PDB file of C-alpha atoms in Angstrom:
ATOM      1  CA  MET A   1     150.414 104.400  53.810  1.00 49.00           C
ATOM      2  CA  ILE A   2     149.001 101.433  56.118  1.00 49.00           C
ATOM      3  CA  LYS A   3     145.749 101.213  54.165  1.00 51.00           C
ATOM      4  CA  PHE A   4     148.049 100.836  50.875  1.00 47.00           C
ATOM      5  CA  PHE A   5     150.140  97.820  52.682  1.00 47.00           C
ATOM      6  CA  ARG A   6     147.396  96.037  53.931  1.00 54.00           C
ATOM      7  CA  ARG A   7     145.577  96.010  50.410  1.00 57.00           C
ATOM      8  CA  ILE A   8     148.477  94.360  49.190  1.00 50.00           C
ATOM      9  CA  ARG A   9     148.785  91.816  51.725  1.00 50.00           C
ATOM     10  CA  LYS A  10     145.104  91.070  51.509  1.00 54.00           C
ATOM     11  CA  GLN A  11     145.536  90.649  47.464  1.00 53.00           C
ATOM     12  CA  LEU A  12     148.292  88.154  47.836  1.00 47.00           C
ATOM     13  CA  LEU A  13     146.358  86.091  50.347  1.00 47.00           C
ATOM     14  CA  THR A  14     143.117  85.999  48.226  1.00 57.00           C
ATOM     15  CA  GLU A  15     144.838  84.942  45.061  1.00 52.00           C
ATOM     16  CA  ASN A  16     147.260  82.429  47.280  1.00 50.00           C
ATOM     17  CA  LYS A  17     150.166  83.630  46.067  1.00 51.00           C
ATOM     18  CA  PHE A  18     152.013  82.186  49.340  1.00 48.00           C
ATOM     19  CA  SER A  19     155.581  82.868  48.040  1.00 54.00           C
ATOM     20  CA  LYS A  20     154.728  86.034  46.892  1.00 53.00           C
ATOM     21  CA  TYR A  21     152.999  87.013  50.404  1.00 46.00           C
ATOM     22  CA  LEU A  22     156.034  85.706  52.210  1.00 53.00           C
ATOM     23  CA  LEU A  23     158.314  87.716  50.277  1.00 53.00           C
ATOM     24  CA  TYR A  24     156.694  90.738  51.335  1.00 49.00           C
ATOM     25  CA  ALA A  25     156.072  90.021  54.871  1.00 57.00           C
ATOM     26  CA  ILE A  26     159.777  89.522  55.102  1.00 60.00           C
ATOM     27  CA  GLY A  27     160.136  92.924  52.847  1.00 59.00           C
ATOM     28  CA  GLU A  28     157.571  94.612  55.381  1.00 59.00           C
ATOM     29  CA  ILE A  29     159.417  93.567  58.289  1.00 63.00           C
ATOM     30  CA  VAL A  30     162.892  94.858  57.043  1.00 61.00           C
ATOM     31  CA  LEU A  31     161.089  98.097  56.222  1.00 61.00           C
ATOM     32  CA  VAL A  32     159.826  98.339  60.084  1.00 61.00           C
ATOM     33  CA  VAL A  33     163.500  97.437  61.399  1.00 64.00           C
ATOM     34  CA  ILE A  34     165.200  99.899  59.063  1.00 72.00           C
ATOM     35  CA  GLY A  35     162.389 102.490  60.316  1.00 63.00           C
ATOM     36  CA  ILE A  36     163.173 101.614  63.964  1.00 70.00           C
ATOM     37  CA  LEU A  37     166.940 101.795  63.265  1.00 68.00           C
ATOM     38  CA  ILE A  38     166.608 105.245  61.551  1.00 70.00           C
ATOM     39  CA  ALA A  39     164.675 106.283  64.667  1.00 61.00           C
ATOM     40  CA  LEU A  40     166.949 105.330  67.074  1.00 65.00           C
ATOM     41  CA  GLN A  41     170.019 106.934  65.064  1.00 65.00           C
ATOM     42  CA  LEU A  42     168.050 110.030  64.860  1.00 59.00           C
ATOM     43  CA  ASN A  43     167.272 109.785  68.770  1.00 61.00           C
ATOM     44  CA  MET A  44     171.182 108.960  69.676  1.00 63.00           C
ATOM     45  CA  TRP A  45     171.827 112.048  67.308  1.00 66.00           C
ATOM     46  CA  SER A  46     169.588 114.401  69.123  1.00 61.00           C
ATOM     47  CA  ASP A  47     170.840 113.118  72.610  1.00 59.00           C
ATOM     48  CA  ASP A  48     174.599 113.414  71.289  1.00 63.00           C
ATOM     49  CA  LEU A  49     173.543 117.015  69.830  1.00 67.00           C
ATOM     50  CA  LYS A  50     172.094 118.062  73.504  1.00 70.00           C
ATOM     51  CA  ALA A  51     175.376 116.592  75.371  1.00 66.00           C
ATOM     52  CA  GLN A  52     177.549 118.229  73.085  1.00 69.00           C
ATOM     53  CA  VAL A  53     175.467 122.044  73.537  1.00 71.00           C
ATOM     54  CA  GLN A  54     175.982 121.194  77.128  1.00 71.00           C
ATOM     55  CA  TYR A  55     179.247 119.958  77.434  1.00 72.00           C
ATOM     56  CA  GLU A  56     180.244 123.392  75.193  1.00 75.00           C
ATOM     57  CA  GLY A  57     178.159 125.659  77.452  1.00 75.00           C
ATOM     58  CA  PHE A  58     179.887 124.170  80.495  1.00 76.00           C
ATOM     59  CA  THR A  59     183.522 124.516  79.260  1.00 76.00           C
ATOM     60  CA  GLN A  60     182.770 128.313  78.173  1.00 80.00           C
ATOM     61  CA  GLN A  61     181.479 128.988  81.759  1.00 79.00           C
ATOM     62  CA  LEU A  62     184.188 127.138  83.405  1.00 80.00           C
ATOM     63  CA  LYS A  63     186.585 129.145  81.608  1.00 83.00           C
ATOM     64  CA  VAL A  64     184.781 132.129  82.572  1.00 83.00           C
ATOM     65  CA  ASP A  65     185.194 130.839  86.427  1.00 83.00           C
ATOM     66  CA  VAL A  66     188.948 130.374  85.995  1.00 85.00           C
ATOM     67  CA  GLU A  67     189.418 133.872  84.385  1.00 87.00           C
ATOM     68  CA  THR A  68     187.398 135.459  87.581  1.00 86.00           C
ATOM     69  CA  ALA A  69     189.557 133.285  89.865  1.00 86.00           C
ATOM     70  CA  ILE A  70     192.629 134.183  88.321  1.00 89.00           C
ATOM     71  CA  LYS A  71     191.577 137.946  88.491  1.00 89.00           C
ATOM     72  CA  ASN A  72     190.733 137.348  92.365  1.00 87.00           C
ATOM     73  CA  ALA A  73     194.240 135.663  93.056  1.00 88.00           C
ATOM     74  CA  GLU A  74     196.118 138.084  91.308  1.00 92.00           C
ATOM     75  CA  VAL A  75     194.471 141.064  93.119  1.00 91.00           C
ATOM     76  CA  ALA A  76     194.730 139.307  96.443  1.00 90.00           C
ATOM     77  CA  ALA A  77     198.632 138.955  95.628  1.00 92.00           C
ATOM     78  CA  GLN A  78     198.903 142.041  94.366  1.00 94.00           C
ATOM     79  CA  TYR A  79     197.467 143.828  97.403  1.00 93.00           C
ATOM     80  CA  SER A  80     199.858 141.524 100.076  1.00 93.00           C
ATOM     81  CA  ARG A  81     202.746 142.695  98.080  1.00 94.00           C
ATOM     82  CA  GLU A  82     201.595 146.487  98.542  1.00 94.00           C
ATOM     83  CA  GLN A  83     200.973 145.702 101.959  1.00 94.00           C
ATOM     84  CA  SER A  84     204.487 144.161 102.520  1.00 94.00           C
ATOM     85  CA  THR A  85     205.725 147.083 101.111  1.00 95.00           C
ATOM     86  CA  ARG A  86     203.743 149.479 103.699  1.00 94.00           C
ATOM     87  CA  THR A  87     205.007 147.315 106.670  1.00 95.00           C
ATOM     88  CA  GLN A  88     208.693 147.388 105.591  1.00 95.00           C
ATOM     89  CA  ASN A  89     208.164 151.075 105.326  1.00 94.00           C
ATOM     90  CA  ILE A  90     206.759 151.118 109.218  1.00 94.00           C
ATOM     91  CA  ILE A  91     210.049 149.455 109.871  1.00 94.00           C
ATOM     92  CA  ASP A  92     212.463 151.326 108.254  1.00 94.00           C
ATOM     93  CA  TYR A  93     210.966 154.506 109.433  1.00 93.00           C
ATOM     94  CA  LEU A  94     210.946 153.872 113.062  1.00 91.00           C
ATOM     95  CA  LEU A  95     214.107 151.464 112.746  1.00 90.00           C
ATOM     96  CA  ASP A  96     216.461 152.907 110.423  1.00 88.00           C
ATOM     97  CA  PRO A  97     218.271 156.338 110.918  1.00 80.00           C
ATOM     98  CA  LYS A  98     219.340 156.267 107.119  1.00 86.00           C
ATOM     99  CA  SER A  99     215.742 155.504 106.174  1.00 86.00           C
ATOM    100  CA  THR A 100     214.508 157.320 103.323  1.00 91.00           C
ATOM    101  CA  ILE A 101     210.593 157.208 104.237  1.00 91.00           C
ATOM    102  CA  ASP A 102     208.528 159.987 104.472  1.00 91.00           C
ATOM    103  CA  PHE A 103     206.206 160.739 107.338  1.00 90.00           C
ATOM    104  CA  GLU A 104     202.948 160.425 104.915  1.00 91.00           C
ATOM    105  CA  SER A 105     203.979 157.244 103.575  1.00 92.00           C
ATOM    106  CA  TYR A 106     204.725 155.848 107.419  1.00 91.00           C
ATOM    107  CA  LYS A 107     201.131 157.589 108.415  1.00 90.00           C
ATOM    108  CA  GLU A 108     199.336 155.588 105.424  1.00 91.00           C
ATOM    109  CA  ALA A 109     201.024 152.462 106.244  1.00 92.00           C
ATOM    110  CA  MET A 110     200.357 152.609 110.053  1.00 90.00           C
ATOM    111  CA  GLU A 111     196.539 153.427 109.022  1.00 88.00           C
ATOM    112  CA  MET A 112     196.353 150.296 106.717  1.00 90.00           C
ATOM    113  CA  ALA A 113     198.489 147.890 108.970  1.00 89.00           C
ATOM    114  CA  GLY A 114     196.936 144.335 109.422  1.00 87.00           C
ATOM    115  CA  ARG A 115     194.346 144.891 106.562  1.00 87.00           C
ATOM    116  CA  TYR A 116     194.822 141.993 104.195  1.00 85.00           C
ATOM    117  CA  GLY A 117     192.799 140.628 101.240  1.00 83.00           C
ATOM    118  CA  ILE A 118     191.042 137.227 100.900  1.00 81.00           C
ATOM    119  CA  ILE A 119     192.431 134.788  98.314  1.00 78.00           C
ATOM    120  CA  VAL A 120     189.460 132.918  96.736  1.00 73.00           C
ATOM    121  CA  THR A 121     190.330 129.274  95.463  1.00 69.00           C
ATOM    122  CA  ASN A 122     186.926 128.180  94.816  1.00 69.00           C
ATOM    123  CA  VAL A 123     186.176 127.897  91.122  1.00 71.00           C
ATOM    124  CA  GLY A 124     182.463 127.565  89.748  1.00 65.00           C
ATOM    125  CA  ASN A 125     181.928 124.480  88.209  1.00 61.00           C
ATOM    126  CA  LEU A 126     185.022 122.127  88.965  1.00 63.00           C
ATOM    127  CA  GLY A 127     182.991 120.474  91.912  1.00 55.00           C
ATOM    128  CA  LYS A 128     180.353 119.968  89.678  1.00 57.00           C
ATOM    129  CA  LEU A 129     181.981 118.218  87.493  1.00 53.00           C
ATOM    130  CA  LEU A 130     183.927 115.864  89.862  1.00 51.00           C
ATOM    131  CA  SER A 131     180.290 115.171  91.457  1.00 49.00           C
ATOM    132  CA  GLY A 132     179.105 113.585  88.703  1.00 52.00           C
ATOM    133  CA  ASP A 133     176.188 115.891  87.935  1.00 53.00           C
ATOM    134  CA  LEU A 134     177.346 116.409  84.312  1.00 52.00           C
ATOM    135  CA  ASP A 135     178.203 112.732  83.384  1.00 53.00           C
ATOM    136  CA  ASP A 136     178.337 113.279  79.762  1.00 55.00           C
ATOM    137  CA  ILE A 137     181.349 115.380  80.338  1.00 54.00           C
ATOM    138  CA  TYR A 138     183.001 112.262  81.571  1.00 52.00           C
ATOM    139  CA  ARG A 139     183.420 111.357  77.866  1.00 60.00           C
ATOM    140  CA  ASN A 140     186.305 113.856  77.977  1.00 70.00           C
ATOM    141  CA  PRO A 141     188.872 112.154  80.754  1.00 75.00           C
ATOM    142  CA  ALA A 142     191.675 114.215  80.005  1.00 78.00           C
ATOM    143  CA  LEU A 143     189.682 117.498  81.217  1.00 77.00           C
ATOM    144  CA  VAL A 144     188.673 115.231  84.629  1.00 76.00           C
ATOM    145  CA  ARG A 145     192.150 114.454  85.235  1.00 81.00           C
ATOM    146  CA  LYS A 146     192.872 118.367  84.928  1.00 81.00           C
ATOM    147  CA  VAL A 147     190.450 119.023  87.147  1.00 80.00           C
ATOM    148  CA  GLN A 148     191.142 116.409  89.815  1.00 81.00           C
ATOM    149  CA  GLU A 149     194.892 117.859  89.723  1.00 84.00           C
ATOM    150  CA  LEU A 150     193.856 121.283  90.035  1.00 84.00           C
ATOM    151  CA  GLN A 151     191.355 120.550  92.702  1.00 81.00           C
ATOM    152  CA  THR A 152     194.109 118.901  94.518  1.00 83.00           C
ATOM    153  CA  LYS A 153     196.559 121.587  94.219  1.00 83.00           C
ATOM    154  CA  LEU A 154     193.737 124.449  95.429  1.00 83.00           C
ATOM    155  CA  LEU A 155     192.941 121.940  98.275  1.00 81.00           C
ATOM    156  CA  VAL A 156     196.429 121.968  99.552  1.00 83.00           C
ATOM    157  CA  LYS A 157     197.232 126.109  98.660  1.00 82.00           C
ATOM    158  CA  GLU A 158     193.487 126.674 100.789  1.00 81.00           C
ATOM    159  CA  GLU A 159     194.731 124.947 103.680  1.00 84.00           C
ATOM    160  CA  ILE A 160     197.868 126.751 104.054  1.00 85.00           C
ATOM    161  CA  THR A 161     196.542 130.414 103.283  1.00 84.00           C
ATOM    162  CA  ASP A 162     193.501 129.945 105.858  1.00 86.00           C
ATOM    163  CA  ARG A 163     196.485 129.299 108.435  1.00 87.00           C
ATOM    164  CA  PHE A 164     198.227 132.309 107.096  1.00 86.00           C
ATOM    165  CA  THR A 165     194.863 134.251 107.408  1.00 88.00           C
ATOM    166  CA  GLN A 166     194.279 132.943 110.529  1.00 90.00           C
ATOM    167  CA  LYS A 167     197.783 134.649 111.294  1.00 90.00           C
ATOM    168  CA  LEU A 168     197.069 138.057 109.738  1.00 90.00           C
ATOM    169  CA  GLU A 169     193.966 138.467 111.751  1.00 91.00           C
ATOM    170  CA  ILE A 170     195.766 137.992 115.169  1.00 92.00           C
ATOM    171  CA  TYR A 171     197.960 140.329 114.017  1.00 91.00           C
ATOM    172  CA  GLN A 172     195.953 142.601 112.713  1.00 90.00           C
ATOM    173  CA  GLY A 173     193.781 142.270 116.365  1.00 90.00           C
ATOM    174  CA  GLN A 174     197.120 142.888 118.072  1.00 90.00           C
ATOM    175  CA  VAL A 175     197.825 146.238 116.267  1.00 89.00           C
ATOM    176  CA  ILE A 176     194.309 147.514 117.144  1.00 86.00           C
ATOM    177  CA  GLU A 177     194.434 146.452 120.484  1.00 87.00           C
ATOM    178  CA  PHE A 178     198.150 148.412 120.627  1.00 84.00           C
ATOM    179  CA  SER A 179     196.608 151.619 119.119  1.00 82.00           C
ATOM    180  CA  ASN A 180     193.406 151.636 121.245  1.00 80.00           C
ATOM    181  CA  ARG A 181     195.502 151.392 124.583  1.00 79.00           C
ATOM    182  CA  ILE A 182     198.105 153.860 123.405  1.00 77.00           C
ATOM    183  CA  GLU A 183     194.774 156.582 122.361  1.00 68.00           C
ATOM    184  CA  LEU A 184     192.851 155.810 125.651  1.00 67.00           C
ATOM    185  CA  SER A 185     196.007 156.632 127.722  1.00 68.00           C
ATOM    186  CA  ASN A 186     197.244 159.486 125.972  1.00 66.00           C
ATOM    187  CA  TYR A 187     194.498 160.878 123.647  1.00 63.00           C
ATOM    188  CA  PRO A 188     191.509 159.992 125.020  1.00 57.00           C
ATOM    189  CA  LYS A 189     189.358 162.911 123.701  1.00 57.00           C
ATOM    190  CA  GLN A 190     191.296 162.985 120.195  1.00 53.00           C
ATOM    191  CA  GLY A 191     190.267 159.729 118.805  1.00 53.00           C
ATOM    192  CA  ASP A 192     192.160 160.653 115.636  1.00 56.00           C
ATOM    193  CA  ALA A 193     194.728 158.254 115.313  1.00 60.00           C
ATOM    194  CA  SER A 194     197.503 160.147 117.149  1.00 72.00           C
ATOM    195  CA  TRP A 195     198.721 157.381 118.429  1.00 76.00           C
ATOM    196  CA  ILE A 196     200.892 157.114 114.934  1.00 81.00           C
ATOM    197  CA  ASN A 197     202.793 160.261 116.114  1.00 80.00           C
ATOM    198  CA  ASP A 198     204.099 158.637 119.021  1.00 80.00           C
ATOM    199  CA  ILE A 199     207.362 157.465 117.493  1.00 84.00           C
ATOM    200  CA  GLU A 200     209.387 156.974 120.320  1.00 83.00           C
ATOM    201  CA  ILE A 201     206.936 154.861 122.192  1.00 83.00           C
ATOM    202  CA  LEU A 202     206.544 152.555 119.409  1.00 86.00           C
ATOM    203  CA  LYS A 203     209.941 152.014 118.446  1.00 84.00           C
ATOM    204  CA  LYS A 204     210.650 151.302 122.156  1.00 85.00           C
ATOM    205  CA  SER A 205     208.087 148.610 122.080  1.00 87.00           C
ATOM    206  CA  PRO A 206     209.244 144.911 121.512  1.00 89.00           C
ATOM    207  CA  GLN A 207     205.545 143.757 121.112  1.00 89.00           C
ATOM    208  CA  PHE A 208     204.457 146.445 118.704  1.00 90.00           C
ATOM    209  CA  MET A 209     207.569 145.986 116.331  1.00 92.00           C
ATOM    210  CA  GLU A 210     207.147 142.043 116.659  1.00 93.00           C
ATOM    211  CA  THR A 211     203.508 142.182 115.388  1.00 92.00           C
ATOM    212  CA  ILE A 212     204.880 144.640 112.024  1.00 93.00           C
ATOM    213  CA  LYS A 213     207.432 142.094 111.501  1.00 93.00           C
ATOM    214  CA  ASN A 214     205.541 139.585 111.549  1.00 93.00           C
ATOM    215  CA  LEU A 215     202.942 141.194 109.449  1.00 93.00           C
ATOM    216  CA  GLN A 216     205.786 141.866 106.842  1.00 93.00           C
ATOM    217  CA  PHE A 217     206.439 138.420 106.635  1.00 93.00           C
ATOM    218  CA  TYR A 218     202.992 136.976 106.569  1.00 92.00           C
ATOM    219  CA  TYR A 219     201.907 139.442 103.760  1.00 93.00           C
ATOM    220  CA  ARG A 220     204.997 138.610 101.683  1.00 92.00           C
ATOM    221  CA  VAL A 221     204.637 134.826 102.009  1.00 91.00           C
ATOM    222  CA  TYR A 222     200.636 135.202 101.355  1.00 90.00           C
ATOM    223  CA  SER A 223     201.166 137.325  98.161  1.00 92.00           C
ATOM    224  CA  ASN A 224     203.651 134.406  96.952  1.00 91.00           C
ATOM    225  CA  PHE A 225     200.789 131.753  97.635  1.00 87.00           C
ATOM    226  CA  GLY A 226     198.380 133.993  95.734  1.00 90.00           C
ATOM    227  CA  ASP A 227     200.927 134.160  92.621  1.00 92.00           C
ATOM    228  CA  LYS A 228     201.204 130.376  92.506  1.00 90.00           C
ATOM    229  CA  ILE A 229     197.697 129.929  92.679  1.00 89.00           C
ATOM    230  CA  ALA A 230     196.927 132.107  89.731  1.00 91.00           C
ATOM    231  CA  GLU A 231     200.014 130.264  88.132  1.00 92.00           C
ATOM    232  CA  ASP A 232     197.989 127.015  88.716  1.00 90.00           C
ATOM    233  CA  LEU A 233     194.594 128.503  87.025  1.00 89.00           C
ATOM    234  CA  LYS A 234     196.271 129.823  84.123  1.00 91.00           C
ATOM    235  CA  LYS A 235     197.925 126.326  83.084  1.00 89.00           C
ATOM    236  CA  PHE A 236     194.413 124.982  83.419  1.00 87.00           C
ATOM    237  CA  LYS A 237     192.777 127.775  81.647  1.00 88.00           C
ATOM    238  CA  GLU A 238     195.463 127.081  78.850  1.00 88.00           C
ATOM    239  CA  HIS A 239     194.235 123.354  78.764  1.00 83.00           C
ATOM    240  CA  LEU A 240     190.827 124.449  78.536  1.00 80.00           C
ATOM    241  CA  ASP A 241     191.823 127.152  75.609  1.00 82.00           C
ATOM    242  CA  THR A 242     193.337 124.025  73.582  1.00 81.00           C
ATOM    243  CA  MET A 243     190.088 121.792  74.356  1.00 70.00           C
ATOM    244  CA  LYS A 244     187.685 121.318  71.105  1.00 59.00           C
TER     245      LYS A 244
END
């Protein structure tokens, strides 16, 4: 193709047809420019396609991460709710003469007193998006705003749940310390959680009853925060589902 154009150019110069040569030269320049523009357009189209694939892959993974976070929050909230019920069973069994709580329910609650589930507020690629690692994603400002709103909410709730977790750890330690003290004092050879059977000692201990009441309160509040975190994540997931 190049040799063909060269032959035409040489023929026009040889025949001294300058005006035709000039038109030919202009035409050749136009063809070159058109070729460059087409190449640039193809390159831009290729880059845009890659960005779109990356964007769709990111949002799909983000949906999976959010769904996982929702499940984690719901599981932790549900477990805290169950623990709140168990600690209330302990209180009712020990202090309420009219309580219908049976010994087995009381025993199960005592054996699980102090345990708690962790509410995880981290969601996969949210931080990566806001850090700018995926700059092409910023062509969707609505997504960035939603991510920023969610991050702010999760950070606030994370600080609060961390404080609740610290409290639960303290009360968990108090239950263990109290049980060990009774075991060592009254049942040094049995080691079979026999302290649970010492109903009179437990109900007459202000320290133990205060610890159980505190556990019951923080379990209930902790479960509420787990529900709120799940709710925030579900709203964000609804936004992701409506995006194209």
